[in-house]
Backbone as JSON Lines, residues from 0, in Angstrom:
{"i":0,"aa":"M","n":[89.5,89.67,108.41],"ca":[90.21,90.78,107.84],"c":[89.24,91.93,107.75]}
{"i":1,"aa":"I","n":[89.68,93.08,108.23],"ca":[88.84,94.28,108.17],"c":[89.6,95.36,107.41]}
{"i":2,"aa":"S","n":[88.89,96.04,106.54],"ca":[89.44,97.2,105.86],"c":[88.44,98.33,105.93]}
{"i":3,"aa":"N","n":[88.95,99.53,105.91],"ca":[88.07,100.69,105.83],"c":[87.87,101.13,104.38]}
{"i":4,"aa":"R","n":[88.52,100.43,103.44],"ca":[88.41,100.74,102.02],"c":[88.0,99.5,101.23]}
{"i":5,"aa":"A","n":[86.89,99.59,100.55],"ca":[86.37,98.45,99.79],"c":[87.32,98.01,98.68]}
{"i":6,"aa":"E","n":[88.12,98.94,98.16],"ca":[89.03,98.61,97.05],"c":[90.37,98.05,97.52]}
{"i":7,"aa":"A","n":[90.56,97.86,98.81],"ca":[91.82,97.34,99.33],"c":[92.09,95.94,98.77]}
{"i":8,"aa":"A","n":[93.32,95.74,98.29],"ca":[93.69,94.46,97.7],"c":[93.55,93.31,98.69]}
{"i":9,"aa":"G","n":[93.74,93.59,99.96],"ca":[93.65,92.53,100.97],"c":[92.28,91.9,101.09]}
{"i":10,"aa":"I","n":[91.23,92.62,100.71],"ca":[89.87,92.09,100.78],"c":[89.75,90.86,99.88]}
{"i":11,"aa":"E","n":[90.14,90.99,98.63],"ca":[90.05,89.87,97.69],"c":[91.01,88.75,98.07]}
{"i":12,"aa":"T","n":[92.19,89.12,98.54],"ca":[93.15,88.1,98.97],"c":[92.58,87.27,100.11]}
{"i":13,"aa":"A","n":[92.02,87.95,101.11],"ca":[91.44,87.25,102.26],"c":[90.3,86.33,101.81]}
{"i":14,"aa":"R","n":[89.42,86.86,100.99],"ca":[88.29,86.05,100.51],"c":[88.77,84.86,99.7]}
{"i":15,"aa":"G","n":[89.79,85.06,98.89],"ca":[90.37,83.97,98.12],"c":[90.94,82.87,98.99]}
{"i":16,"aa":"L","n":[91.35,83.22,100.19],"ca":[91.88,82.25,101.15],"c":[90.79,81.66,102.04]}
{"i":17,"aa":"G","n":[89.55,82.07,101.78],"ca":[88.44,81.56,102.57],"c":[88.26,82.25,103.91]}
{"i":18,"aa":"L","n":[88.85,83.41,104.07],"ca":[88.74,84.15,105.33],"c":[87.59,85.14,105.25]}
{"i":19,"aa":"D","n":[87.02,85.45,106.4],"ca":[86.02,86.5,106.45],"c":[86.71,87.83,106.16]}
{"i":20,"aa":"A","n":[86.1,88.62,105.3],"ca":[86.63,89.94,104.97],"c":[85.49,90.93,105.07]}
{"i":21,"aa":"V","n":[85.68,91.94,105.92],"ca":[84.64,92.9,106.21],"c":[85.14,94.3,105.85]}
{"i":22,"aa":"V","n":[84.28,95.08,105.23],"ca":[84.61,96.48,104.97],"c":[83.78,97.32,105.94]}
{"i":23,"aa":"I","n":[84.5,98.13,106.72],"ca":[83.85,99.06,107.64],"c":[84.33,100.46,107.25]}
{"i":24,"aa":"P","n":[83.58,101.14,106.39],"ca":[84.03,102.44,105.9],"c":[84.24,103.45,107.04]}
{"i":25,"aa":"S","n":[85.26,104.27,106.86],"ca":[85.56,105.29,107.86],"c":[85.3,106.7,107.33]}
{"i":26,"aa":"K","n":[85.35,106.86,106.03],"ca":[85.22,108.2,105.43],"c":[83.88,108.83,105.77]}
{"i":27,"aa":"G","n":[83.96,110.02,106.33],"ca":[82.77,110.77,106.66],"c":[82.04,110.3,107.91]}
{"i":28,"aa":"R","n":[82.64,109.35,108.63],"ca":[82.0,108.82,109.83],"c":[82.68,109.35,111.08]}
{"i":29,"aa":"D","n":[81.94,109.42,112.13],"ca":[82.45,109.78,113.44],"c":[83.46,108.71,113.87]}
{"i":30,"aa":"R","n":[84.64,109.14,114.33],"ca":[85.7,108.2,114.73],"c":[85.22,107.22,115.8]}
{"i":31,"aa":"Q","n":[84.49,107.72,116.78],"ca":[84.03,106.86,117.86],"c":[83.09,105.77,117.34]}
{"i":32,"aa":"E","n":[82.2,106.15,116.46],"ca":[81.26,105.18,115.87],"c":[82.02,104.13,115.06]}
{"i":33,"aa":"H","n":[82.97,104.59,114.26],"ca":[83.76,103.67,113.43],"c":[84.56,102.72,114.31]}
{"i":34,"aa":"D","n":[85.24,103.25,115.32],"ca":[86.04,102.42,116.22],"c":[85.18,101.38,116.93]}
{"i":35,"aa":"R","n":[84.02,101.77,117.4],"ca":[83.14,100.82,118.1],"c":[82.7,99.69,117.17]}
{"i":36,"aa":"E","n":[82.42,100.02,115.91],"ca":[82.02,98.99,114.96],"c":[83.18,98.03,114.68]}
{"i":37,"aa":"M","n":[84.39,98.57,114.56],"ca":[85.55,97.7,114.33],"c":[85.81,96.81,115.53]}
{"i":38,"aa":"V","n":[85.77,97.37,116.73],"ca":[86.0,96.58,117.94],"c":[84.96,95.47,118.05]}
{"i":39,"aa":"A","n":[83.71,95.78,117.77],"ca":[82.66,94.77,117.84],"c":[82.93,93.64,116.84]}
{"i":40,"aa":"A","n":[83.36,93.99,115.64],"ca":[83.67,92.96,114.63],"c":[84.85,92.1,115.07]}
{"i":41,"aa":"L","n":[85.89,92.72,115.6],"ca":[87.06,91.97,116.06],"c":[86.73,91.07,117.24]}
{"i":42,"aa":"Q","n":[86.03,91.63,118.22],"ca":[85.66,90.82,119.38],"c":[84.66,89.74,119.01]}
{"i":43,"aa":"G","n":[83.81,90.0,118.04],"ca":[82.85,89.0,117.58],"c":[83.52,87.8,116.93]}
{"i":44,"aa":"H","n":[84.75,87.99,116.48],"ca":[85.53,86.89,115.9],"c":[86.6,86.38,116.86]}
{"i":45,"aa":"N","n":[86.52,86.81,118.13],"ca":[87.48,86.38,119.16],"c":[88.93,86.57,118.74]}
{"i":46,"aa":"V","n":[89.21,87.73,118.19],"ca":[90.55,88.02,117.69],"c":[91.53,88.17,118.85]}
{"i":47,"aa":"D","n":[92.67,87.51,118.73],"ca":[93.72,87.59,119.74],"c":[94.78,88.62,119.4]}
{"i":48,"aa":"L","n":[94.95,88.89,118.1],"ca":[96.01,89.77,117.66],"c":[95.5,90.59,116.48]}
{"i":49,"aa":"V","n":[95.69,91.9,116.56],"ca":[95.29,92.81,115.49],"c":[96.58,93.26,114.8]}
{"i":50,"aa":"C","n":[96.69,92.97,113.51],"ca":[97.88,93.31,112.73],"c":[97.52,94.36,111.69]}
{"i":51,"aa":"L","n":[98.02,95.56,111.87],"ca":[97.72,96.66,110.95],"c":[98.67,96.58,109.76]}
{"i":52,"aa":"A","n":[98.12,96.77,108.57],"ca":[98.93,96.81,107.35],"c":[98.23,97.74,106.37]}
{"i":53,"aa":"G","n":[98.84,98.86,106.12],"ca":[98.25,99.82,105.19],"c":[97.06,100.57,105.76]}
{"i":54,"aa":"Y","n":[96.85,100.48,107.06],"ca":[95.75,101.18,107.69],"c":[96.25,102.58,108.04]}
{"i":55,"aa":"M","n":[95.82,103.56,107.29],"ca":[96.4,104.9,107.36],"c":[95.59,105.87,108.22]}
{"i":56,"aa":"R","n":[94.97,105.35,109.26],"ca":[94.24,106.2,110.22],"c":[94.79,105.93,111.61]}
{"i":57,"aa":"L","n":[94.8,106.98,112.41],"ca":[95.19,106.79,113.81],"c":[94.06,106.08,114.54]}
{"i":58,"aa":"L","n":[94.42,105.1,115.35],"ca":[93.43,104.45,116.2],"c":[93.23,105.31,117.44]}
{"i":59,"aa":"S","n":[92.0,105.37,117.89],"ca":[91.72,106.18,119.08],"c":[92.31,105.5,120.31]}
{"i":60,"aa":"P","n":[92.59,106.28,121.35],"ca":[93.06,105.68,122.6],"c":[92.08,104.62,123.12]}
{"i":61,"aa":"W","n":[90.78,104.86,122.97],"ca":[89.79,103.89,123.41],"c":[89.97,102.56,122.67]}
{"i":62,"aa":"F","n":[90.15,102.61,121.36],"ca":[90.35,101.39,120.56],"c":[91.59,100.64,121.06]}
{"i":63,"aa":"V","n":[92.69,101.36,121.23],"ca":[93.94,100.73,121.66],"c":[93.76,100.05,123.02]}
{"i":64,"aa":"R","n":[93.03,100.67,123.92],"ca":[92.82,100.08,125.26],"c":[91.99,98.79,125.2]}
{"i":65,"aa":"Q","n":[91.24,98.58,124.15],"ca":[90.44,97.35,124.04],"c":[91.31,96.13,123.74]}
{"i":66,"aa":"F","n":[92.53,96.37,123.22],"ca":[93.43,95.28,122.84],"c":[94.85,95.58,123.34]}
{"i":67,"aa":"P","n":[95.04,95.61,124.66],"ca":[96.37,95.95,125.19],"c":[97.43,94.92,124.78]}
{"i":68,"aa":"R","n":[98.52,95.43,124.22],"ca":[99.63,94.59,123.74],"c":[99.15,93.51,122.76]}
{"i":69,"aa":"Q","n":[98.08,93.85,122.02],"ca":[97.55,92.91,121.02],"c":[97.43,93.55,119.65]}
{"i":70,"aa":"I","n":[97.94,94.77,119.48],"ca":[97.88,95.44,118.19],"c":[99.31,95.67,117.71]}
{"i":71,"aa":"L","n":[99.6,95.16,116.51],"ca":[100.92,95.34,115.91],"c":[100.8,96.26,114.71]}
{"i":72,"aa":"N","n":[101.86,96.99,114.45],"ca":[101.93,97.84,113.27],"c":[103.31,97.69,112.65]}
{"i":73,"aa":"I","n":[103.35,97.83,111.34],"ca":[104.63,97.84,110.62],"c":[104.86,99.26,110.12]}
{"i":74,"aa":"H","n":[106.1,99.71,110.27],"ca":[106.44,101.07,109.86],"c":[107.72,101.04,109.03]}
{"i":75,"aa":"P","n":[107.77,101.78,107.91],"ca":[108.93,101.72,107.02],"c":[110.08,102.63,107.42]}
{"i":76,"aa":"S","n":[110.49,102.53,108.66],"ca":[111.72,103.19,109.11],"c":[112.19,102.48,110.37]}
{"i":77,"aa":"L","n":[113.39,102.8,110.78],"ca":[113.92,102.26,112.03],"c":[113.49,103.22,113.14]}
{"i":78,"aa":"L","n":[112.3,102.97,113.67],"ca":[111.8,103.84,114.73],"c":[112.79,103.85,115.89]}
{"i":79,"aa":"P","n":[112.95,104.97,116.57],"ca":[112.08,106.13,116.57],"c":[112.34,107.15,115.47]}
{"i":80,"aa":"A","n":[113.22,106.83,114.52],"ca":[113.47,107.77,113.41],"c":[112.3,107.77,112.44]}
{"i":81,"aa":"F","n":[111.92,108.92,111.99],"ca":[110.95,109.13,110.93],"c":[109.58,108.49,111.18]}
{"i":82,"aa":"P","n":[108.94,108.82,112.31],"ca":[107.58,108.33,112.53],"c":[106.61,109.05,111.59]}
{"i":83,"aa":"G","n":[105.42,108.47,111.44],"ca":[104.38,109.13,110.64],"c":[104.51,108.85,109.16]}
{"i":84,"aa":"L","n":[103.86,109.7,108.39],"ca":[103.77,109.51,106.94],"c":[105.09,109.83,106.24]}
{"i":85,"aa":"E","n":[105.26,109.24,105.07],"ca":[106.38,109.5,104.16],"c":[107.74,109.24,104.81]}
{"i":86,"aa":"A","n":[107.81,108.21,105.64],"ca":[109.05,107.9,106.35],"c":[110.18,107.57,105.38]}
{"i":87,"aa":"Q","n":[109.9,106.79,104.35],"ca":[110.96,106.4,103.41],"c":[111.5,107.62,102.67]}
{"i":88,"aa":"E","n":[110.58,108.48,102.23],"ca":[111.0,109.68,101.5],"c":[111.83,110.59,102.39]}
{"i":89,"aa":"R","n":[111.43,110.72,103.65],"ca":[112.17,111.58,104.58],"c":[113.54,111.0,104.88]}
{"i":90,"aa":"A","n":[113.62,109.67,105.04],"ca":[114.92,109.04,105.3],"c":[115.86,109.25,104.11]}
{"i":91,"aa":"F","n":[115.34,109.07,102.91],"ca":[116.15,109.26,101.71],"c":[116.62,110.71,101.61]}
{"i":92,"aa":"A","n":[115.7,111.65,101.79],"ca":[116.03,113.07,101.69],"c":[117.03,113.49,102.77]}
{"i":93,"aa":"Y","n":[116.95,112.88,103.93],"ca":[117.83,113.22,105.04],"c":[119.25,112.72,104.79]}
{"i":94,"aa":"G","n":[119.38,111.7,103.93],"ca":[120.69,111.17,103.61],"c":[121.19,110.09,104.56]}
{"i":95,"aa":"V","n":[120.25,109.38,105.21],"ca":[120.69,108.33,106.12],"c":[121.43,107.24,105.34]}
{"i":96,"aa":"K","n":[122.32,106.55,106.0],"ca":[123.09,105.48,105.38],"c":[122.46,104.11,105.64]}
{"i":97,"aa":"M","n":[121.64,104.04,106.7],"ca":[120.9,102.82,107.03],"c":[119.45,103.2,107.29]}
{"i":98,"aa":"T","n":[118.56,102.35,106.86],"ca":[117.14,102.51,107.16],"c":[116.57,101.11,107.29]}
{"i":99,"aa":"G","n":[115.27,100.98,107.22],"ca":[114.68,99.66,107.33],"c":[113.23,99.74,107.72]}
{"i":100,"aa":"C","n":[112.83,98.78,108.55],"ca":[111.43,98.74,108.98],"c":[111.37,98.29,110.43]}
{"i":101,"aa":"T","n":[110.25,98.62,111.05],"ca":[110.03,98.31,112.46],"c":[108.63,97.75,112.63]}
{"i":102,"aa":"V","n":[108.52,96.65,113.36],"ca":[107.22,96.16,113.81],"c":[107.17,96.47,115.3]}
{"i":103,"aa":"H","n":[106.07,97.13,115.7],"ca":[105.96,97.56,117.09],"c":[104.54,97.36,117.59]}
{"i":104,"aa":"F","n":[104.42,97.32,118.91],"ca":[103.1,97.33,119.52],"c":[102.52,98.73,119.34]}
{"i":105,"aa":"V","n":[101.23,98.8,119.13],"ca":[100.56,100.09,119.03],"c":[100.17,100.54,120.42]}
{"i":106,"aa":"D","n":[100.51,101.78,120.72],"ca":[100.03,102.39,121.96],"c":[99.26,103.66,121.56]}
{"i":107,"aa":"E","n":[99.02,104.52,122.49],"ca":[98.17,105.68,122.23],"c":[98.89,106.81,121.49]}
{"i":108,"aa":"E","n":[100.18,106.66,121.22],"ca":[100.92,107.67,120.48],"c":[101.32,107.12,119.11]}
{"i":109,"aa":"L","n":[101.52,108.0,118.16],"ca":[101.86,107.62,116.79],"c":[103.24,106.97,116.71]}
{"i":110,"aa":"D","n":[103.29,105.74,116.17],"ca":[104.55,105.03,115.92],"c":[105.47,105.07,117.14]}
{"i":111,"aa":"H","n":[104.92,104.72,118.29],"ca":[105.61,104.94,119.55],"c":[105.78,103.68,120.4]}
{"i":112,"aa":"G","n":[104.92,102.68,120.23],"ca":[104.9,101.54,121.13],"c":[106.19,100.73,121.12]}
{"i":113,"aa":"P","n":[106.34,99.84,122.09],"ca":[107.55,99.01,122.18],"c":[107.84,98.26,120.89]}
{"i":114,"aa":"I","n":[109.11,98.25,120.53],"ca":[109.58,97.62,119.3],"c":[109.68,96.12,119.5]}
{"i":115,"aa":"I","n":[109.17,95.38,118.52],"ca":[109.23,93.93,118.56],"c":[110.38,93.44,117.67]}
{"i":116,"aa":"V","n":[110.41,93.9,116.43],"ca":[111.42,93.48,115.46],"c":[111.81,94.68,114.6]}
{"i":117,"aa":"Q","n":[113.08,94.77,114.28],"ca":[113.55,95.74,113.29],"c":[114.46,95.02,112.3]}
{"i":118,"aa":"H","n":[114.34,95.4,111.04],"ca":[115.25,94.92,109.99],"c":[115.89,96.14,109.35]}
{"i":119,"aa":"A","n":[117.2,96.15,109.32],"ca":[117.93,97.28,108.76],"c":[118.46,96.92,107.38]}
{"i":120,"aa":"I","n":[118.49,97.91,106.51],"ca":[119.11,97.76,105.19],"c":[119.94,99.0,104.9]}
{"i":121,"aa":"P","n":[121.03,98.83,104.14],"ca":[121.82,100.01,103.78],"c":[121.11,100.79,102.67]}
{"i":122,"aa":"V","n":[121.32,102.09,102.68],"ca":[120.88,102.92,101.57],"c":[122.03,102.91,100.57]}
{"i":123,"aa":"L","n":[121.77,102.39,99.39],"ca":[122.81,102.23,98.38],"c":[123.0,103.53,97.6]}
{"i":124,"aa":"E","n":[124.2,103.72,97.07],"ca":[124.52,104.93,96.31],"c":[123.59,105.11,95.11]}
{"i":125,"aa":"N","n":[123.16,104.0,94.5],"ca":[122.3,104.1,93.31],"c":[120.81,104.03,93.65]}
{"i":126,"aa":"D","n":[120.47,104.06,94.93],"ca":[119.06,104.06,95.32],"c":[118.39,105.37,94.96]}
{"i":127,"aa":"D","n":[117.11,105.28,94.67],"ca":[116.25,106.45,94.66],"c":[115.11,106.11,95.62]}
{"i":128,"aa":"E","n":[114.17,107.01,95.77],"ca":[113.08,106.78,96.73],"c":[112.32,105.49,96.41]}
{"i":129,"aa":"H","n":[112.16,105.17,95.13],"ca":[111.37,104.0,94.73],"c":[112.12,102.69,94.96]}
{"i":130,"aa":"T","n":[113.4,102.63,94.61],"ca":[114.15,101.4,94.84],"c":[114.33,101.15,96.33]}
{"i":131,"aa":"L","n":[114.54,102.23,97.08],"ca":[114.67,102.09,98.53],"c":[113.36,101.57,99.13]}
{"i":132,"aa":"A","n":[112.24,102.15,98.72],"ca":[110.94,101.71,99.24],"c":[110.69,100.24,98.91]}
{"i":133,"aa":"A","n":[111.06,99.8,97.72],"ca":[110.86,98.4,97.33],"c":[111.7,97.46,98.19]}
{"i":134,"aa":"R","n":[112.95,97.85,98.47],"ca":[113.8,97.01,99.31],"c":[113.31,96.97,100.75]}
{"i":135,"aa":"I","n":[112.79,98.09,101.24],"ca":[112.21,98.1,102.59],"c":[110.98,97.2,102.64]}
{"i":136,"aa":"L","n":[110.13,97.27,101.61],"ca":[108.92,96.45,101.58],"c":[109.26,94.96,101.64]}
{"i":137,"aa":"E","n":[110.31,94.53,100.95],"ca":[110.74,93.13,101.04],"c":[111.02,92.73,102.48]}
{"i":138,"aa":"Q","n":[111.69,93.61,103.2],"ca":[112.02,93.33,104.6],"c":[110.79,93.41,105.51]}
{"i":139,"aa":"E","n":[109.83,94.26,105.15],"ca":[108.6,94.36,105.94],"c":[107.87,93.02,105.98]}
{"i":140,"aa":"H","n":[107.8,92.34,104.84],"ca":[107.11,91.05,104.79],"c":[107.78,90.02,105.7]}
{"i":141,"aa":"I","n":[109.09,90.03,105.72],"ca":[109.84,89.1,106.57],"c":[109.69,89.5,108.05]}
{"i":142,"aa":"A","n":[109.87,90.77,108.33],"ca":[109.84,91.25,109.72],"c":[108.47,91.07,110.36]}
{"i":143,"aa":"Y","n":[107.4,91.29,109.58],"ca":[106.06,91.16,110.17],"c":[105.79,89.72,110.59]}
{"i":144,"aa":"S","n":[106.14,88.77,109.73],"ca":[105.95,87.35,110.09],"c":[106.77,87.0,111.33]}
{"i":145,"aa":"E","n":[107.99,87.49,111.37],"ca":[108.86,87.23,112.52],"c":[108.24,87.81,113.8]}
{"i":146,"aa":"A","n":[107.75,89.03,113.74],"ca":[107.17,89.68,114.91],"c":[105.91,88.97,115.38]}
{"i":147,"aa":"I","n":[105.07,88.55,114.46],"ca":[103.86,87.81,114.83],"c":[104.24,86.53,115.56]}
{"i":148,"aa":"N","n":[105.25,85.83,115.06],"ca":[105.7,84.61,115.73],"c":[106.22,84.89,117.13]}
{"i":149,"aa":"V","n":[106.96,85.98,117.29],"ca":[107.47,86.35,118.62],"c":[106.32,86.59,119.58]}
{"i":150,"aa":"V","n":[105.35,87.39,119.15],"ca":[104.23,87.75,120.02],"c":[103.4,86.52,120.37]}
{"i":151,"aa":"L","n":[103.1,85.7,119.37],"ca":[102.27,84.53,119.63],"c":[102.97,83.49,120.49]}
{"i":152,"aa":"A","n":[104.3,83.45,120.44],"ca":[105.05,82.51,121.29],"c":[104.86,82.85,122.77]}
{"i":153,"aa":"G","n":[104.66,84.14,123.06],"ca":[104.34,84.55,124.42],"c":[105.5,84.54,125.39]}
{"i":154,"aa":"D","n":[106.72,84.29,124.92],"ca":[107.87,84.21,125.83],"c":[108.59,85.56,125.91]}
{"i":155,"aa":"W","n":[107.84,86.6,126.13],"ca":[108.39,87.94,126.19],"c":[107.71,88.74,127.29]}
{"i":156,"aa":"E","n":[108.36,89.83,127.65],"ca":[107.76,90.78,128.57],"c":[108.26,92.17,128.17]}
{"i":157,"aa":"I","n":[107.53,93.17,128.57],"ca":[107.93,94.54,128.31],"c":[108.57,95.08,129.58]}
{"i":158,"aa":"I","n":[109.81,95.51,129.46],"ca":[110.54,96.1,130.58],"c":[110.86,97.53,130.16]}
{"i":159,"aa":"G","n":[110.22,98.48,130.82],"ca":[110.32,99.87,130.37],"c":[109.62,99.98,129.03]}
{"i":160,"aa":"R","n":[110.37,100.3,128.0],"ca":[109.82,100.34,126.64],"c":[110.35,99.17,125.79]}
{"i":161,"aa":"R","n":[111.13,98.3,126.39],"ca":[111.8,97.24,125.63],"c":[111.06,95.92,125.71]}
{"i":162,"aa":"L","n":[110.92,95.25,124.56],"ca":[110.44,93.88,124.55],"c":[111.64,92.99,124.8]}
{"i":163,"aa":"V","n":[111.54,92.15,125.83],"ca":[112.64,91.27,126.2],"c":[112.13,89.84,126.13]}
{"i":164,"aa":"R","n":[112.85,89.0,125.4],"ca":[112.49,87.59,125.29],"c":[112.88,86.89,126.59]}
{"i":165,"aa":"K","n":[111.94,86.23,127.24],"ca":[112.21,85.58,128.53],"c":[113.25,84.47,128.4]}
{"i":166,"aa":"K","n":[113.16,83.68,127.35],"ca":[114.12,82.59,127.18],"c":[115.53,83.12,127.06]}
{"i":167,"aa":"L","n":[115.71,84.24,126.37],"ca":[117.04,84.82,126.23],"c":[117.55,85.31,127.58]}
{"i":168,"aa":"V","n":[116.69,85.92,128.38],"ca":[117.07,86.39,129.71],"c":[117.45,85.2,130.58]}
{"i":169,"aa":"Q","n":[116.65,84.12,130.54],"ca":[116.94,82.95,131.35],"c":[118.26,82.3,130.95]}
{"i":170,"aa":"K","n":[118.55,82.22,129.65],"ca":[119.81,81.63,129.19],"c":[120.99,82.43,129.72]}
{"i":171,"aa":"K","n":[120.89,83.75,129.7],"ca":[122.0,84.57,130.19],"c":[122.19,84.38,131.68]}
{"i":172,"aa":"L","n":[121.11,84.23,132.45],"ca":[121.22,84.01,133.89],"c":[121.86,82.67,134.2]}
{"i":173,"aa":"V","n":[121.55,81.64,133.44],"ca":[122.1,80.32,133.67],"c":[123.59,80.29,133.38]}
{"i":174,"aa":"R","n":[124.05,81.0,132.37],"ca":[125.46,81.01,132.0],"c":[126.36,81.66,133.06]}
{"i":175,"aa":"K","n":[125.83,82.6,133.82],"ca":[126.67,83.34,134.77],"c":[127.0,82.56,135.98]}
């Protein structure tokens, strides 16, 4: 587990589970230097999948190229709607009737990579920004686990921008 913030709750959680937890500060550091240190730490642990959670910095194109189709991110909206910061607040202010969360592959653009899993929830009449955010967060925990399982199963391919499960494609071909 790597964090750029020593106070991140995930550090203690990881250590409590017996996992290596490393802090690689980013504040005031050159992006290239920081990215190279993170890549070295990840590769030094033979990481197969990088799962971003609460990491509020853009990864450089160089970093992303080191782990092609191996970096996942969770975003609190149904992408491509409301990419970037404050997605939940913007969705609420916009008056959408449905929102949710998206787990996607990270590419060189912000909140842009192929979608792996989305979970939708209705925006309720009595919701405010906080209740909506809490309900989305519940779905994020479920969706992220689901997406990790999909990616690790390896029975998928990217066609255009779409993640397509190979077993599902094969089942449809057999039925015809």
